[in-house]
Coordinates of C-alpha atoms in Angstrom, one line a residue:
M1 CA 150.1 69.3 -29.8
T2 CA 152.5 67.9 -32.5
K3 CA 153.0 64.8 -30.3
F4 CA 149.7 64.5 -29.6
K5 CA 148.5 64.3 -33.0
N6 CA 151.2 62.2 -34.1
Y7 CA 149.9 59.8 -31.6
F8 CA 146.4 59.6 -33.3
A9 CA 148.2 59.6 -36.6
S10 CA 149.9 56.2 -35.6
G11 CA 148.6 52.9 -34.2
E12 CA 145.3 51.0 -35.2
L13 CA 141.7 52.7 -35.4
W14 CA 140.4 50.6 -32.2
Q15 CA 143.4 51.4 -30.3
R16 CA 143.3 55.1 -30.8
N17 CA 139.1 55.2 -30.2
L18 CA 139.4 53.6 -26.9
L19 CA 141.8 56.2 -25.5
I20 CA 139.2 58.8 -26.5
L21 CA 135.8 56.7 -25.9
W22 CA 137.1 55.6 -22.1
F23 CA 137.7 59.4 -21.5
G24 CA 134.3 60.1 -22.9
S25 CA 132.5 57.5 -20.9
F26 CA 135.2 58.7 -17.9
M27 CA 133.6 62.3 -18.3
T28 CA 130.0 61.0 -18.9
G29 CA 130.2 59.1 -15.7
I30 CA 131.3 62.4 -13.6
G31 CA 128.3 64.3 -15.4
S32 CA 125.6 61.9 -14.7
S33 CA 126.6 61.2 -10.8
L34 CA 127.7 64.9 -10.2
I35 CA 123.9 66.0 -9.9
S36 CA 122.0 62.3 -9.2
P37 CA 122.7 62.7 -5.5
F38 CA 121.5 66.2 -5.1
L39 CA 118.5 65.8 -7.3
S40 CA 115.9 65.5 -4.6
L41 CA 117.4 68.3 -2.7
Y42 CA 117.4 70.5 -5.9
V43 CA 113.7 69.5 -6.3
D44 CA 112.9 71.0 -2.8
T45 CA 114.4 74.4 -3.6
L46 CA 111.9 74.5 -6.5
G47 CA 108.9 75.1 -4.4
V48 CA 107.2 74.3 -1.2
F49 CA 106.4 70.4 -0.8
T50 CA 105.1 68.4 2.1
K51 CA 107.5 65.4 2.9
K52 CA 105.5 62.9 1.0
E53 CA 104.8 65.5 -1.9
L54 CA 108.7 66.1 -2.3
S55 CA 109.4 62.2 -2.0
F56 CA 106.5 61.7 -5.0
Q57 CA 108.2 64.5 -7.1
S58 CA 111.9 63.4 -6.6
G59 CA 110.8 59.7 -7.7
L60 CA 109.2 60.6 -10.5
I61 CA 111.8 63.2 -11.7
F62 CA 114.6 60.5 -11.2
A63 CA 112.9 57.5 -13.0
S64 CA 111.4 59.9 -16.1
T65 CA 115.0 59.9 -17.7
F66 CA 114.8 56.0 -17.2
I67 CA 111.4 55.4 -18.9
T68 CA 112.1 57.9 -21.6
M69 CA 115.3 56.0 -22.4
A70 CA 113.5 52.9 -22.3
I71 CA 111.4 54.0 -24.8
V72 CA 113.7 56.1 -27.4
S73 CA 116.6 53.2 -27.3
P74 CA 115.5 51.0 -30.0
L75 CA 114.5 53.8 -32.2
W76 CA 118.1 55.1 -31.7
G77 CA 119.5 51.9 -32.3
K78 CA 118.0 51.1 -35.5
L79 CA 119.4 54.7 -36.5
A80 CA 122.6 54.0 -35.6
D81 CA 122.7 50.5 -37.6
Q82 CA 121.7 52.9 -40.5
K83 CA 123.6 56.2 -40.1
G84 CA 126.7 54.6 -37.8
R85 CA 127.7 54.9 -34.3
K86 CA 129.6 58.1 -34.4
P87 CA 126.5 60.5 -35.0
M88 CA 125.1 59.0 -32.0
L89 CA 127.5 59.6 -30.0
L90 CA 127.4 63.0 -31.1
R91 CA 123.6 63.4 -30.5
A92 CA 123.9 61.8 -27.1
S93 CA 126.8 63.8 -25.8
L94 CA 125.7 67.5 -27.3
G95 CA 121.9 66.6 -26.3
M96 CA 122.8 65.8 -22.8
A97 CA 124.9 69.0 -22.7
I98 CA 122.2 70.9 -23.5
M99 CA 119.3 69.5 -21.2
I100 CA 121.8 69.4 -18.3
F101 CA 122.9 72.8 -18.6
S102 CA 119.3 74.1 -19.2
M103 CA 118.6 72.6 -15.8
G104 CA 120.6 75.0 -14.1
F105 CA 117.6 77.7 -15.0
V106 CA 114.3 76.2 -14.1
T107 CA 112.2 77.6 -11.3
K108 CA 109.8 74.9 -11.2
A109 CA 109.7 71.1 -10.5
W110 CA 107.8 70.5 -13.6
Q111 CA 110.1 72.3 -16.0
L112 CA 113.1 70.1 -14.4
L113 CA 110.7 67.0 -15.0
I114 CA 110.2 67.7 -18.7
L115 CA 114.0 68.4 -19.2
R116 CA 114.8 64.9 -17.5
L117 CA 112.3 63.2 -19.8
L118 CA 114.1 65.0 -22.8
L119 CA 117.6 63.8 -21.2
G120 CA 116.4 60.3 -21.3
A121 CA 115.4 60.8 -24.8
F122 CA 119.2 62.1 -25.8
S123 CA 121.1 59.7 -23.2
G124 CA 123.3 56.8 -24.8
Y125 CA 127.1 57.9 -24.8
T126 CA 128.2 54.8 -23.1
S127 CA 126.1 52.2 -24.8
N128 CA 127.4 53.6 -28.1
S129 CA 130.8 53.8 -27.4
V130 CA 130.3 50.1 -26.4
A131 CA 128.8 49.1 -29.8
L132 CA 131.5 51.2 -31.8
M133 CA 134.3 49.2 -29.9
A134 CA 132.3 45.9 -30.0
I135 CA 132.5 46.4 -34.0
I136 CA 136.0 47.8 -34.4
T137 CA 137.9 45.4 -32.1
P138 CA 139.3 42.2 -32.8
K139 CA 137.5 39.4 -31.1
E140 CA 140.5 38.0 -29.4
H141 CA 140.6 41.6 -27.8
S142 CA 137.2 42.1 -27.3
G143 CA 137.2 41.1 -23.4
R144 CA 140.3 43.3 -22.4
V145 CA 138.9 46.5 -24.5
L146 CA 135.4 46.2 -23.3
G147 CA 136.4 45.6 -19.7
T148 CA 138.7 48.7 -19.8
L149 CA 136.3 51.0 -21.6
S150 CA 133.6 50.1 -18.8
T151 CA 136.1 51.4 -15.8
G152 CA 136.0 55.1 -17.4
T153 CA 132.3 54.9 -16.5
V154 CA 133.2 53.2 -13.2
A155 CA 135.7 55.8 -12.3
G156 CA 133.5 58.7 -13.5
T157 CA 130.7 57.6 -11.4
L158 CA 133.1 57.3 -8.2
L159 CA 134.5 60.6 -8.6
G160 CA 131.3 62.6 -9.4
P161 CA 129.4 62.7 -6.2
L162 CA 132.9 63.7 -4.7
F163 CA 132.9 66.9 -7.2
G164 CA 129.7 67.5 -7.0
G165 CA 129.8 67.9 -3.3
V166 CA 132.1 70.2 -3.1
V167 CA 130.8 72.3 -6.0
V168 CA 127.1 72.3 -4.2
A169 CA 129.0 73.4 -1.0
H170 CA 130.8 76.3 -2.5
A171 CA 128.6 77.7 -5.5
G172 CA 125.3 76.0 -5.1
Y173 CA 122.8 73.5 -7.2
K174 CA 122.6 75.6 -10.2
M175 CA 126.5 75.9 -10.8
T176 CA 126.5 71.9 -10.6
F177 CA 124.5 72.0 -13.8
W178 CA 126.1 74.1 -15.6
I179 CA 129.7 72.5 -15.1
T180 CA 128.2 69.1 -15.8
G181 CA 126.7 70.5 -19.1
I182 CA 130.1 72.0 -20.0
I183 CA 131.8 68.9 -19.5
M184 CA 129.4 67.0 -21.7
F185 CA 130.0 69.5 -24.5
F186 CA 133.8 68.9 -24.1
V187 CA 132.9 65.2 -24.6
F188 CA 131.2 66.4 -27.9
L189 CA 134.0 68.3 -28.8
L190 CA 136.5 65.6 -28.3
T191 CA 134.0 62.6 -30.2
V192 CA 134.0 65.5 -33.4
F193 CA 137.6 65.4 -33.7
F194 CA 139.2 62.3 -32.5
V195 CA 137.1 59.4 -32.7
K196 CA 136.5 57.8 -36.1
E197 CA 134.5 55.4 -38.0
H198 CA 134.7 53.8 -41.3
F199 CA 131.1 53.3 -42.0
T200 CA 128.8 53.8 -45.2
P201 CA 125.3 54.9 -44.5
K202 CA 122.7 52.3 -45.5
P203 CA 119.1 53.3 -47.4
K204 CA 116.3 52.9 -45.1
D205 CA 115.0 49.6 -47.3
K206 CA 118.5 47.8 -46.4
V207 CA 118.2 48.1 -42.8
L208 CA 117.3 44.9 -41.1
S209 CA 113.6 44.7 -39.8
A210 CA 112.7 42.9 -36.6
K211 CA 112.0 39.8 -38.1
A212 CA 115.1 39.8 -40.6
L213 CA 117.0 40.6 -37.5
T214 CA 116.3 37.3 -35.6
Q215 CA 117.2 35.2 -38.8
V216 CA 120.8 36.9 -39.0
I217 CA 121.7 35.9 -35.2
D218 CA 123.5 32.8 -34.8
H219 CA 122.2 32.3 -31.5
P220 CA 119.0 34.3 -30.7
K221 CA 118.6 32.6 -27.5
V222 CA 121.6 33.7 -26.2
I223 CA 120.8 37.4 -26.9
I224 CA 117.8 37.2 -25.4
A225 CA 119.2 35.5 -22.2
M226 CA 122.0 38.2 -21.8
L227 CA 119.1 40.9 -22.0
L228 CA 117.3 39.2 -19.4
T229 CA 120.4 39.3 -17.5
T230 CA 120.9 43.0 -17.9
T231 CA 117.3 43.7 -16.6
I232 CA 117.9 41.4 -13.6
L233 CA 121.1 42.9 -12.7
Q234 CA 119.8 46.4 -12.5
L235 CA 116.9 45.0 -10.8
T236 CA 119.4 43.3 -8.0
D237 CA 121.7 46.7 -7.9
K238 CA 119.0 49.3 -7.9
S239 CA 116.6 47.4 -5.4
I240 CA 119.2 48.2 -2.5
S241 CA 119.9 51.7 -3.4
P242 CA 116.7 53.5 -1.7
I243 CA 117.5 51.5 1.9
L244 CA 121.6 51.3 1.7
S245 CA 122.0 54.6 3.6
L246 CA 119.1 53.7 6.0
Y247 CA 120.6 50.2 6.8
V248 CA 123.7 51.8 7.6
R249 CA 122.5 54.3 9.9
Q250 CA 121.0 51.4 11.7
L251 CA 124.1 49.7 12.1
V252 CA 126.4 52.7 12.9
H253 CA 125.6 54.0 16.8
N254 CA 127.5 57.2 16.2
P255 CA 125.0 59.6 14.1
Q256 CA 128.1 62.3 13.0
L257 CA 129.7 58.9 11.3
V258 CA 126.5 57.8 9.3
T259 CA 127.4 59.9 6.2
I260 CA 131.0 58.6 6.0
Y261 CA 130.1 55.2 6.2
S262 CA 127.4 55.4 3.9
G263 CA 129.9 57.2 1.5
I264 CA 132.5 53.9 1.9
V265 CA 129.8 51.6 1.5
A266 CA 128.4 53.2 -1.6
S267 CA 131.7 53.5 -3.3
A268 CA 133.4 50.3 -2.3
P269 CA 132.2 48.1 -5.2
G270 CA 133.3 50.8 -7.5
V271 CA 137.0 50.9 -6.4
V272 CA 137.3 47.3 -6.4
M273 CA 135.8 47.1 -10.2
L274 CA 138.5 49.7 -11.2
F275 CA 141.2 47.0 -10.8
F276 CA 139.1 43.6 -11.3
T277 CA 137.1 44.5 -14.5
P278 CA 140.1 44.5 -17.1
L279 CA 141.4 41.3 -15.5
F280 CA 138.4 39.7 -15.6
G281 CA 137.8 41.0 -19.3
R282 CA 141.6 39.5 -20.2
L283 CA 140.6 36.3 -18.5
G284 CA 137.3 35.8 -20.5
D285 CA 139.2 36.1 -23.6
K286 CA 141.6 33.1 -22.6
I287 CA 138.9 30.6 -20.7
G288 CA 135.2 31.8 -22.2
Q289 CA 133.2 35.0 -21.0
Y290 CA 130.2 32.4 -20.0
K291 CA 132.6 30.9 -17.6
I292 CA 133.3 34.6 -16.1
L293 CA 129.6 35.1 -16.0
L294 CA 128.5 32.1 -13.9
F295 CA 131.3 33.3 -11.7
G296 CA 129.8 36.4 -11.2
L297 CA 126.4 35.1 -10.8
V298 CA 127.3 32.8 -8.1
L299 CA 129.4 35.0 -6.1
S300 CA 126.8 37.9 -6.2
F301 CA 124.0 35.2 -4.7
T302 CA 126.6 34.4 -2.0
I303 CA 127.3 37.9 -1.1
Y304 CA 123.8 39.3 -1.0
L305 CA 122.5 36.4 1.1
T306 CA 125.5 37.1 3.6
L307 CA 124.3 40.7 3.5
G308 CA 121.0 40.0 4.6
F309 CA 122.6 38.0 8.0
S310 CA 125.4 41.0 8.1
H311 CA 125.2 42.6 11.8
A312 CA 128.0 45.1 11.7
I313 CA 129.3 47.9 9.6
W314 CA 132.5 46.2 9.1
Q315 CA 130.7 43.1 7.4
V316 CA 128.7 45.2 5.3
I317 CA 131.7 47.1 3.9
L318 CA 134.0 43.8 3.2
L319 CA 130.8 42.4 1.8
R320 CA 130.2 45.4 -0.7
L321 CA 133.9 45.1 -1.7
F322 CA 133.3 41.7 -3.0
I323 CA 130.0 42.9 -4.6
G324 CA 132.5 45.0 -6.7
V325 CA 134.3 41.8 -7.7
S326 CA 131.0 39.8 -8.5
D327 CA 130.2 43.0 -10.9
S328 CA 133.6 43.3 -12.3
A329 CA 132.6 39.8 -13.7
L330 CA 129.2 40.3 -14.7
A331 CA 128.5 43.6 -16.3
P332 CA 131.5 43.3 -19.0
S333 CA 131.0 39.8 -19.6
V334 CA 127.2 40.5 -20.6
Q335 CA 128.3 43.4 -22.9
I336 CA 131.0 40.9 -24.4
I337 CA 128.7 38.2 -25.1
L338 CA 126.2 40.2 -26.6
S339 CA 129.0 41.8 -29.1
Q340 CA 130.4 38.5 -30.0
N341 CA 127.1 37.1 -30.9
S342 CA 125.8 40.3 -32.7
P343 CA 125.9 40.7 -36.3
Q344 CA 127.8 44.0 -37.1
E345 CA 124.5 45.2 -39.3
A346 CA 122.7 44.9 -36.1
T347 CA 125.0 45.7 -33.2
G348 CA 123.4 49.0 -32.7
R349 CA 120.2 47.7 -32.3
I350 CA 120.8 45.0 -29.9
F351 CA 123.1 47.2 -27.6
S352 CA 119.9 49.5 -27.7
Y353 CA 117.8 46.7 -26.7
N354 CA 120.5 46.1 -24.0
Q355 CA 120.1 49.7 -22.6
T356 CA 116.3 49.5 -22.7
M357 CA 116.3 46.5 -20.3
Q358 CA 118.9 48.3 -18.1
S359 CA 116.2 51.4 -18.1
I360 CA 113.5 48.7 -17.2
G361 CA 115.5 47.3 -14.1
A362 CA 116.6 50.6 -13.3
I363 CA 113.0 51.9 -13.0
G364 CA 111.6 48.5 -11.3
G365 CA 114.5 47.9 -8.6
P366 CA 114.1 51.0 -6.3
L367 CA 110.2 50.6 -6.3
I368 CA 110.8 47.0 -5.1
G369 CA 113.4 47.8 -2.7
S370 CA 111.1 50.5 -1.4
T371 CA 108.1 48.3 -1.2
V372 CA 109.9 45.4 0.6
S373 CA 111.8 47.8 3.1
A374 CA 108.5 49.5 4.0
Y375 CA 106.6 46.3 4.9
F376 CA 109.9 44.6 6.2
D377 CA 113.2 45.0 7.9
Y378 CA 115.8 46.4 5.6
R379 CA 117.8 43.0 5.5
Y380 CA 114.6 41.5 3.4
V381 CA 115.6 43.6 0.8
F382 CA 119.1 41.6 0.5
F383 CA 117.1 38.6 0.4
V384 CA 115.0 39.5 -2.3
S385 CA 117.8 40.5 -4.6
A386 CA 119.3 37.2 -3.7
L387 CA 115.9 35.9 -5.2
F388 CA 116.4 37.9 -8.5
I389 CA 119.8 36.4 -8.8
V390 CA 118.4 32.8 -8.6
L391 CA 116.5 34.1 -11.5
N392 CA 119.6 34.7 -13.4
I393 CA 121.3 31.6 -12.6
L394 CA 118.4 29.7 -14.1
N395 CA 118.3 32.0 -17.1
Y396 CA 122.1 31.0 -17.6
A397 CA 121.4 27.3 -17.1
T398 CA 118.8 27.3 -19.6
N399 CA 120.6 28.8 -22.0
F400 CA 123.8 27.3 -21.0
S401 CA 124.3 25.0 -23.9
Q402 CA 124.2 27.8 -26.7
L403 CA 126.5 29.6 -24.6
K404 CA 129.1 27.0 -24.5
E405 CA 128.8 26.7 -28.1
S406 CA 129.1 30.2 -28.7
R407 CA 132.6 29.8 -26.9
Y408 CA 131.7 33.1 -25.5

């Protein structure tokens, strides 16, 4: 224990915080993904539903978290700029712990819906972790640090469904929520005792208004471009979520292997991201994050277009691995460009806007993917995703000069 305390007493603040926030993001990733694959099955235990009713209830309950998140994130962001990022980390981790733990006691679908709505209101641990590290990390290390931080969430999201499946199989759905709640409370305690932030609270009248915010940003078009990029990335990623396992089933002739291949296809990008995200972060520090962003956009367009022409499961798995490479370039580069173009007094709000745009994409993507697959073949969803990426490339090209001027 003494050695552990000595470690946190040595080193720079950003280095110590990175370790704790990485672990907190890792545990948050586990906590959020632990229950999501089984949410519709849990809803089915809360009443007697027809197939259509179950689909509607599950979709509404799943989307409700993102709807609330999109609404309240700017409010939390403004408060973060006034009170600091650590209070927001504590609010998010404790709120998520209470809401998720309570889900294990519901007996009706409407009760679960209310708790999922409240969960969205209290979410934001990862985004506030990024905002805090963006402020305290030296600019020359920001790519490596934010890239490393993002691997925590990726790793947790990969392991969560595996751990959740074991818990459900041996202890039932309710235990999954209780374990998740305990995990998030542990994250809360870690944040209380080990995350440090030197922040002087500001009076309300000293917090920048929306109009004043645009005046202190050197490159507002870059911020807007990155927020749009975030939305389109989420639309692209989430649009294929409803059909991915169905597409796998169409390609795999042995029914007993469908779930195995579906798991491989779903997790393939995350496995690659664990290794490539820090590498792209460091490379971006050397050559400029805008170049990494362009590389990711072009590569992702090529991959999604090719996925629409795939005819074998091995092709899908290989291409999903390459999606992991493009995602490793895209997600961190957006965060880094935002952080390096955000004044310190507005970082919390800008990252909260980014979380709102993520939520909007997370809501719209599955709806678009489901609609396209209902009227056309599954492969057309990949073509639509490729069109989304074209919009992102056009968005990038429109703002390229400012991106280049900003050197990020």
